[in-house]
Amino acid sequence: MTQAVMLQGTASDAGKSMLAAGLCRIFYQDGLRTAPFKSQNMALNSGITPDGKEMERAQIFQAEAAGITPDVRMNPVLLKPTSDHKAQVVLMGKVATNMDAVSYHDYKPRLRE
């Protein structure tokens, strides 16, 4: 049976990503298969996966801690702020568009398609 662990917090920069990386490493060392997942992230800290796609560095680090290759499915939506109310939208590792917050809120339901 597949089991999941969810980490939640009420603040940014509280240590959730580092804790997730630590758990990924512990599970990997214990012989368990695990993979990180963060559906949407707002950060400027991105990296490039081995297949040339962009995703948040924390999920890349977590994947490496889990002993697996980083994959954009682990972080399908990355928002990279360009101003106080606008961001570059990266979908599945590729730049899709730039949007303001209101437009993105209206656009989000279409991301499931």
Tab-separated table of C-alpha atoms in Angstrom:
chain	number	residue	atom	x	y	z
A	1	MET	CA	0.000	0.000	0.000
A	2	THR	CA	1.261	3.468	-0.880
A	3	GLN	CA	1.559	5.850	2.031
A	4	ALA	CA	2.142	9.585	2.030
A	5	VAL	CA	3.635	12.122	4.384
A	6	MET	CA	2.576	15.757	4.142
A	7	LEU	CA	4.512	18.590	5.730
A	8	GLN	CA	2.621	21.797	6.427
A	9	GLY	CA	3.577	25.099	7.932
A	10	THR	CA	2.149	28.531	8.476
A	11	ALA	CA	5.147	30.531	7.286
A	12	SER	CA	7.695	30.736	4.510
A	13	ASP	CA	11.301	29.947	5.376
A	14	ALA	CA	10.268	27.845	8.380
A	15	GLY	CA	12.352	24.824	7.337
A	16	LYS	CA	9.737	22.620	5.620
A	17	SER	CA	11.898	22.053	2.532
A	18	MET	CA	14.949	21.117	4.583
A	19	LEU	CA	12.874	18.779	6.758
A	20	ALA	CA	11.445	17.180	3.594
A	21	ALA	CA	14.974	16.643	2.249
A	22	GLY	CA	15.998	15.035	5.529
A	23	LEU	CA	13.015	12.697	5.468
A	24	CYS	CA	13.705	11.809	1.820
A	25	ARG	CA	17.260	10.846	2.785
A	26	ILE	CA	16.173	8.811	5.818
A	27	PHE	CA	13.546	6.943	3.786
A	28	TYR	CA	16.094	6.316	1.007
A	29	GLN	CA	18.651	4.979	3.496
A	30	ASP	CA	15.972	2.731	4.986
A	31	GLY	CA	15.301	1.245	1.541
A	32	LEU	CA	11.986	3.008	0.938
A	33	ARG	CA	11.125	4.553	-2.400
A	34	THR	CA	10.143	8.168	-2.004
A	35	ALA	CA	9.774	11.312	-4.103
A	36	PRO	CA	9.217	14.951	-3.140
A	37	PHE	CA	6.246	16.929	-4.450
A	38	LYS	CA	5.286	20.578	-4.220
A	39	SER	CA	2.450	21.428	-6.580
A	40	GLN	CA	3.127	25.163	-6.737
A	41	ASN	CA	6.046	27.188	-5.507
A	42	MET	CA	6.907	30.878	-5.579
A	43	ALA	CA	10.662	31.367	-5.616
A	44	LEU	CA	13.529	32.801	-7.598
A	45	ASN	CA	15.714	29.832	-6.652
A	46	SER	CA	15.375	27.558	-9.640
A	47	GLY	CA	17.651	25.001	-11.174
A	48	ILE	CA	17.821	22.948	-14.348
A	49	THR	CA	16.988	19.245	-14.392
A	50	PRO	CA	19.160	16.756	-16.311
A	51	ASP	CA	16.641	16.928	-19.180
A	52	GLY	CA	16.987	20.728	-19.379
A	53	LYS	CA	13.796	21.808	-17.626
A	54	GLU	CA	13.431	24.353	-14.835
A	55	MET	CA	12.205	23.611	-11.333
A	56	GLU	CA	12.703	24.886	-7.811
A	57	ARG	CA	16.080	24.080	-6.277
A	58	ALA	CA	14.568	22.708	-3.062
A	59	GLN	CA	12.750	19.939	-4.953
A	60	ILE	CA	15.926	19.173	-6.918
A	61	PHE	CA	17.800	18.846	-3.608
A	62	GLN	CA	15.024	16.678	-2.149
A	63	ALA	CA	15.046	14.366	-5.178
A	64	GLU	CA	18.797	13.949	-4.880
A	65	ALA	CA	18.370	13.201	-1.155
A	66	ALA	CA	15.858	10.500	-2.138
A	67	GLY	CA	18.357	9.006	-4.587
A	68	ILE	CA	16.266	9.783	-7.663
A	69	THR	CA	16.598	12.038	-10.696
A	70	PRO	CA	14.810	15.395	-10.370
A	71	ASP	CA	11.679	15.533	-12.535
A	72	VAL	CA	9.467	18.585	-13.148
A	73	ARG	CA	6.425	16.557	-12.124
A	74	MET	CA	7.750	17.016	-8.581
A	75	ASN	CA	7.194	20.792	-8.937
A	76	PRO	CA	4.839	21.347	-11.901
A	77	VAL	CA	4.121	25.043	-11.241
A	78	LEU	CA	6.893	27.501	-10.427
A	79	LEU	CA	6.109	31.188	-10.008
A	80	LYS	CA	9.142	33.462	-10.267
A	81	PRO	CA	8.337	36.973	-9.007
A	82	THR	CA	9.176	39.803	-11.390
A	83	SER	CA	7.611	42.584	-9.290
A	84	ASP	CA	5.345	42.982	-6.255
A	85	HIS	CA	2.276	41.785	-8.166
A	86	LYS	CA	3.648	39.924	-11.205
A	87	ALA	CA	5.454	36.660	-11.809
A	88	GLN	CA	6.894	34.546	-14.574
A	89	VAL	CA	4.849	31.336	-14.761
A	90	VAL	CA	6.882	28.170	-15.379
A	91	LEU	CA	4.723	25.135	-16.191
A	92	MET	CA	6.214	21.657	-16.284
A	93	GLY	CA	9.694	23.138	-16.528
A	94	LYS	CA	9.059	25.594	-19.356
A	95	VAL	CA	8.331	29.317	-19.212
A	96	ALA	CA	4.657	29.759	-20.112
A	97	THR	CA	3.941	33.454	-19.585
A	98	ASN	CA	4.149	36.444	-17.263
A	99	MET	CA	1.044	37.334	-15.262
A	100	ASP	CA	-0.177	39.611	-12.554
A	101	ALA	CA	-1.693	38.026	-9.450
A	102	VAL	CA	-5.341	38.573	-10.455
A	103	SER	CA	-4.824	37.095	-13.932
A	104	TYR	CA	-3.026	34.081	-12.476
A	105	HIS	CA	-5.836	33.488	-9.995
A	106	ASP	CA	-8.299	33.424	-12.918
A	107	TYR	CA	-5.936	31.191	-14.947
A	108	LYS	CA	-5.316	28.532	-12.236
A	109	PRO	CA	-8.398	26.366	-12.947
A	110	ARG	CA	-7.096	25.787	-16.507
A	111	LEU	CA	-3.848	24.307	-15.185
A	112	ARG	CA	-5.638	21.002	-14.592
A	113	GLU	CA	-6.322	20.583	-18.299
